[in-house]
């Protein structure tokens, strides 16, 4: 249900009475014990929401809809063009499946607070595993399937899971991703060992199980007592989701249960304009925050039907797949990353394939994950003939910081802007000294504390790192890591990251993590990775390698090994395909690598030679090396 009033009224209403606003939104949730207040500031600047409440996330996402008589409504549609199959699961079936899986986990010792890692492809069982954890109050941590064993091992050592739930394989177009050997390698590599693993055997590949440690999904659940929902306190972590920072050590974003339920439920009606019975589709992956908030929890909390899509925008089988799914399942609200539309536009520039399908049920398209370029927005507007809503958020926030809340009021779209701040977010643009700047002036985008419910209160087992990464730079604010400006009408413009994070096909990646991998190559003395503009993926990583003195192996061979190393250590999702050997890297006199200047050269943008540069001649060498690779493009 959307809130009544104009956007301005509602936003101002929240500013005047934030406590009243969130307590009002909390009424839509089924509580075991309702909260007596919304915000707790005892640990400020680490804030908590609905701390004294008791609640269960699985109850709110599943059971309550069955109890209310909607058990026959479809909860999940699995549409897999890769396996050419469609499967539907009702809310009643989902409840039974999740209760049984939770019962089996409980029988093996999983309790409230235990961590469970989930490493699965886009199958409904991934959502069931998340919900089974939520049912028991266990804290899940989903790891994206495109990450390599090493990344999984890092997460195992940080989260210390009692169990890992995985599938035998994932399916990429033309390639079976062998999950089980990756899982085995990760467990070998990690210092922490899970007590047991549950493996969903897919028919495309039956994995070899390790006796005593691994259990097959079905036999594991045979004959167990289904589990009821376990109440947890409002601040109990629902999940940990690791995201890229500036180093190879990912940050474990913590999502407390109650704030997550209240905020996501609020967004479904007010931002996405959907309610119970509507079909909502987020074409992302359960391994990303979009998958947590808008494939799993958000739509289910609101009683919608959610789609689990195992395919790509193109090639499965063609650029008409999205339109087929929208038609076949009556999708009302659709969410994806701009890169998916760029892929479709490249294959079907005139949108001819759209005409083959009836997509008249579609009411809006939502884009996020990266900057939505004007061409993509205009193309989508022209061909889909529905509002195209860019909205801006992060793994850390779990839901949109800025959006056009069409459930409240459809504001005029300004192309290039994700529109306006959502209630709960006091967004400001700051100069280096932490002072708000005038409208239209570029600066660091920060949110005045406290952040709203549903956002991160801290990082897993790392309060200090949380403060250092997000709070220390601008006291009293959360530093988003994005730079941009706010115009005279209060519309936000997100222009770039202020750190070493890059965005490749909507996937957030750390250039620092890639540099750590490259630096480990025996012939590499020093290196730098930058994100260069890419027509399809938004950005692509590009590496510069300085070799050890005396290395006389062919450069092509070393580059090939380095490309292979990043794929092996981080995973195919890093899409690290290009690197070159250079004699030196451009640096400031204090030794800081001038990555920003290198990006400008690669993208063909004008740049000023930094006054602090150690040796300006190196920029000419970089320009030559980039030219040899075909940069700047076009
Ligand atoms: N498991 C294993 N491997 C995976 C994977 C997964 N879940 N997801 C991606 N990969 C692999 C791909 O197979 C590819 O490997 P390759 O180098 O062998 O080809 C690599 O990781 C890069 O994948 P991807 O980023 O998907 O690029 P692509 O070239 O295969 O496809 C697009 C390009 C634009 C079609 C694709 O990026 C896309 O659909 N993007 C949508 C973005 C999105 O949903 N983002 C989520 C945030 S909202
Ligand atoms: P992730 O945590 O993977 O969701 O990535 C978050 C980052 O992606 C943000 O900090 C931005 O840099 C970028 N991003 C997400 N949505 C948008 C958007 N609508 N416009 C511009 N950048 C975006």
XYZ file of C-alpha atoms and ligand atoms in Angstrom:
705
model
C 0.000 0.000 0.000
C 1.351 3.393 -0.956
C 1.360 6.261 1.505
C -1.196 8.998 0.698
C 0.053 12.517 -0.086
C 2.554 14.162 -2.400
C 6.235 13.238 -2.361
C 7.025 16.621 -0.801
C 4.427 16.139 1.972
C 5.678 12.676 2.772
C 9.360 13.596 2.725
C 8.715 16.658 4.898
C 6.504 14.555 7.172
C 9.405 12.190 7.729
C 11.789 15.106 8.442
C 9.438 16.561 11.007
C 8.746 13.286 12.769
C 11.100 10.453 11.741
C 10.097 8.342 14.717
C 6.390 8.648 13.871
C 7.079 7.978 10.192
C 8.890 4.671 10.811
C 6.553 3.520 13.579
C 3.722 4.096 11.088
C 5.503 2.061 8.400
C 6.157 -0.678 10.989
C 2.416 -1.280 11.366
C 2.437 -3.262 8.101
C 4.692 -5.914 9.625
C 3.544 -8.895 11.735
C 5.410 -8.643 15.038
C 5.788 -11.274 17.734
C 6.375 -8.304 20.043
C 5.839 -4.877 18.463
C 8.588 -2.269 18.859
C 8.054 0.316 21.599
C 10.168 2.786 19.603
C 11.856 3.010 16.229
C 15.359 4.426 16.733
C 17.929 3.456 19.356
C 20.884 5.813 19.574
C 22.715 4.292 22.559
C 25.634 3.196 20.369
C 25.677 6.339 18.180
C 27.078 6.908 15.646
C 26.137 3.239 15.181
C 22.327 3.378 15.116
C 19.792 0.590 15.537
C 16.120 0.300 14.612
C 13.209 -1.504 16.284
C 15.708 -3.055 18.683
C 13.226 -4.135 21.357
C 10.835 -5.801 18.914
C 10.570 -9.513 18.241
C 9.851 -10.691 14.744
C 10.580 -13.364 12.153
C 11.439 -12.492 8.554
C 10.289 -15.809 7.072
C 6.910 -15.470 8.771
C 6.458 -12.061 7.186
C 7.653 -13.192 3.749
C 5.823 -16.514 3.610
C 3.641 -17.874 6.429
C 1.502 -14.825 7.031
C 0.258 -14.877 3.437
C -0.745 -18.524 3.812
C -2.430 -17.802 7.157
C -4.341 -14.959 5.491
C -5.789 -17.440 2.968
C -3.467 -16.782 0.033
C -1.679 -20.119 0.066
C -2.639 -20.830 -3.556
C -1.085 -17.587 -4.833
C 2.136 -18.057 -6.790
C 5.122 -16.957 -4.723
C 7.995 -17.854 -7.052
C 8.203 -18.434 -10.792
C 11.462 -19.997 -11.925
C 11.943 -19.165 -15.590
C 15.087 -20.699 -17.035
C 15.617 -20.198 -20.755
C 18.922 -22.018 -20.272
C 17.193 -25.266 -19.232
C 14.025 -24.377 -21.183
C 11.856 -24.818 -18.104
C 9.307 -22.874 -16.085
C 8.299 -23.895 -12.573
C 5.802 -22.245 -10.229
C 5.676 -22.494 -6.441
C 2.671 -21.329 -4.430
C 2.966 -19.620 -1.064
C 1.633 -22.773 0.650
C 4.202 -24.959 -1.131
C 6.921 -22.473 -0.311
C 5.958 -22.494 3.349
C 6.115 -26.296 3.457
C 9.393 -26.516 1.570
C 11.064 -23.869 3.698
C 9.755 -25.318 6.976
C 11.093 -28.754 6.018
C 14.506 -27.443 4.976
C 14.673 -25.403 8.183
C 13.698 -28.527 10.142
C 16.549 -30.463 8.531
C 19.038 -27.690 9.256
C 17.845 -27.547 12.857
C 18.183 -31.308 13.200
C 21.853 -30.914 12.193
C 22.378 -28.259 14.857
C 21.727 -24.939 13.122
C 20.391 -22.410 15.621
C 19.633 -18.730 15.950
C 22.778 -16.692 15.256
C 24.678 -19.451 13.403
C 25.999 -18.406 10.017
C 25.152 -20.341 6.862
C 26.824 -19.599 3.535
C 24.701 -20.072 0.425
C 26.529 -20.572 -2.886
C 23.868 -21.211 -5.478
C 22.755 -20.261 -8.985
C 19.402 -18.740 -9.931
C 17.118 -21.545 -8.754
C 14.193 -21.242 -6.308
C 16.105 -23.392 -3.837
C 18.461 -20.436 -3.320
C 15.524 -18.381 -1.989
C 14.297 -21.353 0.015
C 17.716 -21.669 1.637
C 17.692 -17.964 2.551
C 14.178 -18.216 3.975
C 14.968 -21.428 5.891
C 17.824 -19.584 7.598
C 15.516 -16.659 8.361
C 12.987 -19.103 9.804
C 15.546 -20.324 12.342
C 17.143 -16.946 12.984
C 20.342 -18.243 11.347
C 22.326 -15.563 9.528
C 22.812 -16.310 5.841
C 25.558 -15.043 3.635
C 24.960 -15.584 -0.068
C 28.082 -15.672 -2.253
C 27.676 -14.850 -5.952
C 28.328 -17.843 -8.223
C 30.681 -15.900 -10.495
C 33.273 -15.641 -7.723
C 36.182 -18.067 -7.621
C 37.116 -20.453 -4.803
C 39.525 -17.956 -3.263
C 36.781 -15.328 -2.816
C 34.506 -17.955 -1.292
C 37.319 -18.979 1.082
C 37.798 -15.367 2.229
C 34.083 -15.183 3.061
C 34.136 -18.552 4.847
C 36.958 -17.333 7.074
C 35.172 -14.079 7.863
C 31.626 -15.378 8.427
C 32.693 -18.717 9.991
C 29.589 -20.609 8.834
C 28.404 -23.744 10.581
C 26.989 -24.960 7.259
C 27.249 -24.231 3.541
C 24.334 -24.775 1.183
C 25.371 -25.065 -2.451
C 24.307 -26.522 -5.778
C 26.224 -29.020 -7.866
C 26.464 -26.535 -10.729
C 25.399 -23.260 -12.240
C 24.515 -22.772 -15.887
C 26.011 -19.991 -17.963
C 25.210 -19.871 -21.685
C 27.266 -22.648 -23.298
C 29.079 -23.496 -20.060
C 28.365 -25.517 -16.941
C 29.896 -23.822 -13.888
C 31.170 -26.619 -11.666
C 30.275 -25.265 -8.228
C 31.207 -28.335 -6.213
C 34.955 -28.357 -7.044
C 34.981 -24.603 -6.311
C 33.299 -25.250 -2.973
C 35.704 -28.083 -2.106
C 38.715 -25.929 -3.024
C 37.376 -23.015 -0.956
C 36.866 -25.221 2.108
C 40.383 -26.657 1.658
C 41.814 -23.170 1.434
C 39.873 -21.650 4.352
C 41.098 -21.981 7.932
C 37.536 -22.263 9.201
C 35.733 -25.500 8.296
C 31.921 -25.773 8.180
C 30.409 -28.697 10.091
C 28.472 -29.833 7.020
C 27.350 -28.940 3.494
C 24.016 -29.436 1.776
C 24.254 -29.912 -1.984
C 21.391 -29.456 -4.415
C 22.149 -31.996 -7.150
C 21.039 -30.535 -10.468
C 20.324 -32.889 -13.323
C 22.921 -31.133 -15.509
C 25.671 -32.301 -13.186
C 25.667 -34.668 -10.246
C 28.504 -33.764 -7.911
C 30.572 -36.193 -5.902
C 29.736 -35.818 -2.213
C 32.243 -36.130 0.601
C 31.107 -38.788 3.057
C 30.159 -37.415 6.454
C 30.471 -33.765 5.376
C 28.125 -33.404 2.397
C 24.428 -34.224 2.283
C 22.190 -34.280 -0.771
C 19.386 -31.708 -0.617
C 16.522 -34.221 -0.764
C 17.784 -37.042 1.435
C 18.918 -34.458 3.985
C 15.298 -33.417 4.437
C 13.744 -36.861 4.393
C 11.432 -37.534 7.347
C 12.400 -34.433 9.353
C 10.061 -32.441 11.573
C 9.237 -29.092 9.883
C 10.478 -26.069 11.854
C 8.307 -23.224 13.099
C 9.445 -19.583 12.841
C 11.858 -18.583 15.610
C 11.351 -15.018 16.930
C 14.456 -12.843 16.825
C 15.067 -9.379 18.228
C 14.686 -6.456 15.833
C 18.436 -5.846 15.623
C 19.288 -9.500 14.974
C 21.224 -9.781 11.678
C 19.099 -11.298 8.932
C 22.123 -11.651 6.724
C 25.686 -10.660 5.912
C 26.417 -9.682 2.324
C 30.006 -9.117 1.295
C 30.762 -6.250 -1.041
C 33.861 -4.799 -2.653
C 35.830 -2.094 -0.948
C 39.232 -0.643 -1.673
C 41.161 -3.759 -0.667
C 40.985 -7.464 -1.395
C 39.232 -8.022 1.950
C 35.505 -7.617 1.197
C 33.266 -5.782 3.633
C 30.583 -7.818 5.392
C 27.497 -5.626 5.264
C 25.141 -6.538 8.133
C 21.382 -6.287 7.621
C 19.294 -6.265 10.818
C 15.968 -8.074 10.573
C 13.305 -5.567 11.617
C 14.549 -2.508 9.728
C 14.945 -4.641 6.621
C 11.309 -5.831 6.835
C 9.848 -2.397 7.502
C 11.865 -0.557 4.857
C 11.491 -3.131 2.078
C 7.765 -3.372 2.648
C 7.508 0.424 2.453
C 9.378 0.507 -0.865
C 7.185 -2.058 -2.617
C 4.096 0.151 -2.571
C 5.684 3.580 -2.533
C 8.587 3.197 -4.954
C 7.702 0.185 -7.116
C 3.914 0.634 -6.963
C 3.111 -3.039 -6.521
C 1.133 -4.936 -3.928
C -0.139 -8.392 -3.055
C -0.788 -10.524 -6.134
C 1.257 -8.363 -8.519
C 4.148 -9.878 -10.438
C 7.479 -8.211 -9.704
C 10.669 -9.095 -11.541
C 14.195 -8.071 -10.660
C 16.526 -9.518 -13.309
C 19.608 -9.686 -11.160
C 21.199 -12.473 -9.124
C 20.590 -13.674 -5.574
C 24.289 -13.063 -4.914
C 23.847 -9.283 -5.136
C 21.918 -6.917 -2.917
C 19.244 -6.481 -5.594
C 18.660 -10.217 -5.352
C 18.328 -10.087 -1.566
C 16.007 -7.103 -1.464
C 14.003 -7.502 -4.672
C 14.171 -11.111 -5.839
C 13.713 -12.605 -2.392
C 12.530 -10.530 0.539
C 10.803 -7.378 -0.782
C 8.308 -8.967 -3.201
C 7.527 -11.839 -0.835
C 6.985 -9.577 2.174
C 4.502 -7.627 0.044
C 2.760 -10.834 -1.097
C 3.818 -10.422 -4.733
C 4.935 -13.098 -7.164
C 8.688 -12.911 -7.719
C 10.544 -14.233 -10.744
C 13.791 -16.154 -10.493
C 15.271 -15.833 -13.973
C 18.143 -18.065 -15.011
C 19.279 -16.481 -18.238
C 20.848 -13.440 -19.828
C 19.266 -10.485 -21.610
C 20.769 -11.700 -24.897
C 21.687 -15.117 -26.234
C 19.192 -17.119 -24.143
C 18.013 -17.520 -26.838
C 17.862 -13.952 -28.151
C 17.321 -10.296 -27.283
C 13.572 -10.902 -26.942
C 13.847 -13.018 -23.773
C 12.956 -10.186 -21.398
C 9.807 -9.360 -23.362
C 8.779 -13.026 -23.392
C 9.121 -13.275 -19.616
C 7.178 -10.039 -19.125
C 4.395 -11.343 -21.374
C 4.267 -14.943 -20.120
C 4.145 -14.075 -16.444
C 2.282 -10.759 -16.554
C 5.139 -8.740 -15.058
C 3.902 -5.407 -13.720
C 7.111 -3.879 -12.423
C 10.533 -4.740 -13.860
C 13.959 -3.961 -12.430
C 17.340 -4.488 -14.062
C 20.731 -2.869 -14.675
C 21.254 -0.462 -17.608
C 23.948 -2.767 -19.005
C 21.285 -5.393 -19.740
C 19.427 -2.852 -21.880
C 22.643 -1.838 -23.634
C 23.174 -5.509 -24.513
C 19.634 -5.752 -25.940
C 19.886 -2.426 -27.782
C 23.113 -3.573 -29.433
C 21.447 -6.740 -30.810
C 18.038 -5.251 -31.575
C 18.553 -1.497 -32.057
C 15.039 -0.886 -33.388
C 13.356 -2.962 -30.683
C 11.835 -5.214 -33.362
C 11.605 -8.206 -31.024
C 9.425 -6.269 -28.589
C 6.647 -6.305 -31.203
C 6.497 -10.101 -31.011
C 5.206 -9.959 -27.443
C 2.331 -8.444 -25.517
C 3.964 -6.457 -22.748
C 0.943 -4.267 -22.078
C 0.814 -5.410 -18.431
C 4.130 -3.694 -17.733
C 3.720 -0.453 -15.785
C 7.293 0.664 -15.086
C 10.948 -0.135 -15.631
C 13.441 0.485 -12.811
C 17.169 0.782 -13.442
C 19.977 0.680 -10.875
C 23.395 -0.719 -10.129
C 25.304 1.771 -12.261
C 24.792 5.142 -13.899
C 21.896 5.001 -16.349
C 23.153 6.639 -19.523
C 20.694 8.887 -21.378
C 20.757 6.759 -24.572
C 19.610 3.706 -22.668
C 16.842 5.574 -20.857
C 15.564 7.170 -24.075
C 15.658 3.852 -25.920
C 13.717 2.129 -23.134
C 11.175 4.953 -22.928
C 10.625 4.903 -26.688
C 10.220 1.152 -27.010
C 8.532 0.119 -23.757
C 6.284 3.195 -23.442
C 6.296 3.061 -19.643
C 8.001 5.290 -17.059
C 11.721 4.484 -16.907
C 12.904 5.104 -13.363
C 16.574 5.374 -12.530
C 17.193 4.887 -8.818
C 20.381 4.966 -6.795
C 21.386 2.708 -3.956
C 24.128 0.478 -2.624
C 24.673 -2.884 -0.974
C 25.158 -0.939 2.236
C 21.737 0.731 2.141
C 19.699 -2.264 0.941
C 17.126 0.003 -0.694
C 16.979 3.187 -2.724
C 18.607 6.339 -1.373
C 17.145 8.303 -4.268
C 14.303 7.375 -6.583
C 11.177 8.595 -8.292
C 8.547 7.146 -5.936
C 5.815 6.432 -8.498
C 3.670 4.718 -5.866
C 3.347 8.091 -4.140
C 3.582 10.465 -7.061
C 5.254 10.238 -10.456
C 7.673 13.146 -10.419
C 8.989 14.634 -13.658
C 11.932 12.547 -14.903
C 15.223 14.364 -15.395
C 17.411 12.206 -17.565
C 20.781 11.580 -15.910
C 19.331 11.878 -12.414
C 17.984 9.124 -10.144
C 15.575 11.822 -8.901
C 15.107 12.732 -5.270
C 16.007 11.426 -1.782
C 13.657 8.923 -0.223
C 12.235 9.507 3.267
C 14.884 8.512 5.794
C 17.744 9.913 3.742
C 18.971 13.475 4.329
C 21.364 13.574 1.374
C 23.958 16.333 1.191
C 26.862 17.150 -1.091
C 29.985 18.109 0.859
C 33.307 19.717 0.034
C 36.598 18.248 1.262
C 36.169 20.120 4.546
C 32.763 18.525 5.113
C 30.712 21.659 4.370
C 27.554 21.468 2.252
C 28.109 23.006 -1.198
C 25.746 25.122 -3.300
C 23.292 23.470 -5.716
C 24.992 22.419 -8.941
C 28.411 22.090 -7.289
C 30.194 18.752 -7.449
C 31.232 17.144 -4.165
C 31.185 13.986 -2.072
C 27.682 12.646 -1.504
C 26.974 11.955 2.150
C 23.869 11.096 4.162
C 23.269 12.731 7.507
C 23.140 10.161 10.321
C 21.192 8.207 11.291
C 20.638 6.197 8.141
C 17.079 4.842 7.911
C 15.874 1.333 8.825
C 17.039 -1.414 6.465
C 20.531 0.025 6.042
C 23.736 -1.305 7.599
C 24.425 -0.518 11.271
C 27.988 -1.845 10.975
C 30.225 -4.390 9.220
C 30.355 -7.992 10.404
C 32.762 -8.191 13.357
C 34.365 -4.952 12.227
C 32.914 -1.869 13.960
C 36.228 -0.046 13.615
C 36.460 -0.711 9.901
C 32.866 0.483 9.565
C 33.681 3.775 11.262
C 36.882 4.201 9.265
C 35.294 3.350 5.910
C 32.068 5.315 6.237
C 31.882 7.637 9.258
C 35.266 9.157 10.050
C 35.801 11.283 6.959
C 32.698 13.442 7.488
C 31.709 13.290 11.191
C 27.937 13.088 11.576
C 27.496 11.684 8.066
C 27.618 8.375 6.210
C 30.037 8.707 3.292
C 28.521 6.985 0.256
C 31.727 6.767 -1.792
C 29.925 8.423 -4.689
C 30.514 11.942 -5.977
C 27.915 14.149 -7.639
C 25.683 17.135 -7.167
C 22.137 18.243 -6.324
C 20.367 20.671 -8.653
C 18.114 23.619 -7.768
C 15.060 21.316 -7.700
C 16.652 18.878 -5.268
C 17.388 16.199 -7.924
C 20.566 14.201 -7.367
C 23.191 13.425 -10.008
C 25.626 10.571 -9.342
C 28.777 11.111 -11.352
C 31.594 8.830 -10.135
C 33.029 6.846 -7.252
C 35.476 8.595 -4.970
C 37.325 5.341 -4.209
C 38.854 2.488 -6.211
C 35.565 0.694 -6.737
C 34.518 0.171 -10.360
C 31.240 -0.972 -11.802
C 31.431 -3.626 -14.534
C 28.074 -4.685 -16.012
C 26.359 -3.564 -12.813
C 28.781 -5.674 -10.748
C 30.713 -3.809 -8.082
C 34.402 -4.691 -8.167
C 37.512 -3.521 -6.392
C 40.508 -2.491 -8.514
C 42.523 -2.816 -5.295
C 41.600 -6.500 -5.072
C 42.704 -7.049 -8.687
C 45.983 -5.225 -8.006
C 46.632 -7.532 -5.056
C 46.250 -10.536 -7.370
C 48.492 -9.071 -10.107
C 51.165 -8.051 -7.616
C 51.405 -11.680 -6.548
C 52.626 -12.717 -10.048
C 56.314 -13.544 -9.776
C 57.357 -11.231 -12.623
C 55.285 -8.222 -11.534
C 57.073 -5.596 -9.459
C 54.272 -3.057 -9.382
C 50.879 -2.626 -10.999
C 47.758 -0.508 -11.285
C 44.217 -1.361 -12.370
C 41.817 1.297 -13.595
C 38.225 1.259 -14.849
C 37.918 2.480 -18.437
C 34.666 3.409 -20.169
C 33.031 0.457 -21.933
C 30.081 0.751 -24.313
C 28.399 -2.408 -23.067
C 29.454 -2.894 -19.466
C 29.752 0.749 -18.418
C 33.284 0.189 -17.193
C 35.938 -2.459 -17.831
C 39.089 -3.118 -15.805
C 42.448 -2.473 -17.439
C 45.803 -3.351 -15.894
C 49.261 -1.798 -16.094
C 52.161 -4.056 -15.149
C 55.716 -3.007 -14.292
C 57.983 -6.048 -14.402
C 60.855 -7.025 -12.158
C 64.289 -5.972 -13.401
C 65.847 -8.674 -15.536
C 62.537 -10.294 -16.521
C 62.998 -11.184 -20.152
C 60.004 -13.417 -20.829
C 57.664 -12.284 -23.647
C 55.259 -9.632 -22.339
C 52.286 -11.292 -24.033
C 52.893 -14.433 -22.031
C 53.005 -12.553 -18.716
C 49.863 -10.590 -19.569
C 48.053 -13.826 -20.393
C 49.088 -15.346 -17.084
C 47.936 -12.246 -15.226
C 44.528 -12.337 -16.943
C 44.242 -16.004 -15.979
C 45.289 -15.257 -12.414
C 42.529 -12.691 -11.858
C 39.961 -15.104 -13.276
C 41.275 -17.868 -11.045
C 41.538 -15.805 -7.845
C 38.570 -13.424 -8.128
C 36.425 -15.114 -10.742
C 35.063 -14.652 -14.269
C 32.783 -11.868 -13.029
C 35.823 -9.567 -12.742
C 35.919 -9.588 -16.575
C 39.620 -8.702 -16.413
C 40.758 -9.245 -19.999
C 43.229 -6.446 -20.847
C 46.610 -5.427 -19.471
C 49.833 -3.964 -20.789
C 53.428 -3.802 -19.652
C 54.871 -0.348 -18.929
C 58.234 0.737 -17.566
C 56.882 3.036 -14.882
C 53.600 4.190 -13.366
C 52.757 7.881 -13.056
C 52.904 8.920 -9.413
C 52.793 11.954 -7.215
C 55.991 12.934 -5.437
C 54.608 11.227 -2.340
C 54.226 7.985 -4.303
C 50.452 7.905 -4.952
C 49.604 6.327 -8.318
C 47.692 8.801 -10.519
C 44.905 6.427 -11.496
C 42.423 9.237 -12.180
C 44.719 10.781 -14.782
C 45.269 7.392 -16.408
C 41.495 6.907 -16.659
C 41.132 10.291 -18.380
C 43.851 9.399 -20.909
C 42.237 6.015 -21.627
C 38.797 7.594 -22.039
C 40.153 10.363 -24.292
C 39.125 13.099 -21.867
C 41.017 16.336 -21.381
C 43.263 16.279 -18.322
C 45.614 18.598 -16.515
C 49.033 17.250 -15.617
C 48.827 17.155 -11.803
C 51.146 19.700 -10.161
C 52.295 17.023 -7.729
C 53.433 14.602 -10.449
C 56.890 13.148 -10.003
C 57.794 12.844 -13.689
C 55.343 14.203 -16.306
C 57.074 12.260 -19.103
C 55.545 9.044 -17.766
C 52.124 10.253 -18.917
C 53.380 10.151 -22.522
C 54.529 6.576 -22.016
C 51.093 5.657 -20.623
C 49.401 7.382 -23.578
C 51.517 5.313 -25.987
C 50.819 2.054 -24.152
C 47.086 2.787 -24.204
C 47.220 3.678 -27.903
C 48.736 0.283 -28.616
C 45.696 -1.281 -26.904
C 43.301 0.862 -28.956
C 42.490 3.490 -26.288
C 40.831 5.901 -26.370
C 38.094 3.971 -28.154
C 36.006 5.441 -30.984
N 28.246 -17.966 -12.121
C 29.381 -18.218 -12.813
N 29.888 -17.388 -13.732
C 29.219 -16.256 -13.959
C 28.038 -15.918 -13.273
C 27.556 -16.837 -12.312
N 26.466 -16.599 -11.600
N 27.602 -14.722 -13.718
C 28.471 -14.310 -14.644
N 29.454 -15.238 -14.796
C 30.574 -15.204 -15.732
C 30.087 -15.166 -17.154
O 29.845 -16.464 -17.663
C 31.237 -14.470 -17.849
O 32.248 -15.431 -18.038
P 33.130 -15.500 -19.386
O 34.243 -14.520 -19.169
O 33.598 -16.912 -19.408
O 32.248 -15.152 -20.528
C 31.756 -13.491 -16.810
O 31.301 -13.999 -15.542
C 31.215 -12.081 -16.972
O 29.801 -12.180 -16.883
P 28.766 -10.994 -17.196
O 29.121 -9.791 -16.412
O 27.398 -11.532 -17.019
O 29.083 -10.645 -18.683
P 28.639 -11.336 -20.035
O 29.601 -10.846 -21.045
O 28.461 -12.803 -19.870
O 27.195 -10.697 -20.316
C 25.655 -8.837 -20.039
C 27.050 -9.290 -20.492
C 25.509 -7.347 -20.190
C 24.618 -9.559 -20.877
C 25.511 -9.234 -18.572
O 26.553 -8.617 -17.850
C 24.209 -8.878 -17.913
O 23.189 -9.484 -18.099
N 24.223 -7.925 -17.057
C 23.087 -7.594 -16.231
C 23.670 -6.998 -15.014
C 23.035 -7.371 -13.730
O 22.074 -8.082 -13.621
N 23.667 -6.830 -12.697
C 23.298 -7.058 -11.336
C 23.167 -5.779 -10.568
S 21.541 -5.109 -10.674
P 26.272 -2.050 -5.275
O 26.688 -1.970 -3.872
O 26.846 -3.209 -6.013
O 24.803 -1.938 -5.446
O 26.912 -0.775 -6.002
C 26.629 0.497 -5.519
C 27.273 1.528 -6.379
O 26.785 1.411 -7.726
C 26.915 2.936 -5.962
O 27.723 3.399 -4.905
C 27.120 3.699 -7.241
O 28.478 3.961 -7.482
C 26.622 2.710 -8.294
N 25.206 2.933 -8.588
C 24.162 2.194 -8.189
N 23.005 2.686 -8.681
C 23.325 3.781 -9.414
C 22.582 4.740 -10.164
N 21.262 4.641 -10.292
N 23.264 5.760 -10.742
C 24.607 5.856 -10.637
N 25.361 4.966 -9.950
C 24.734 3.942 -9.347
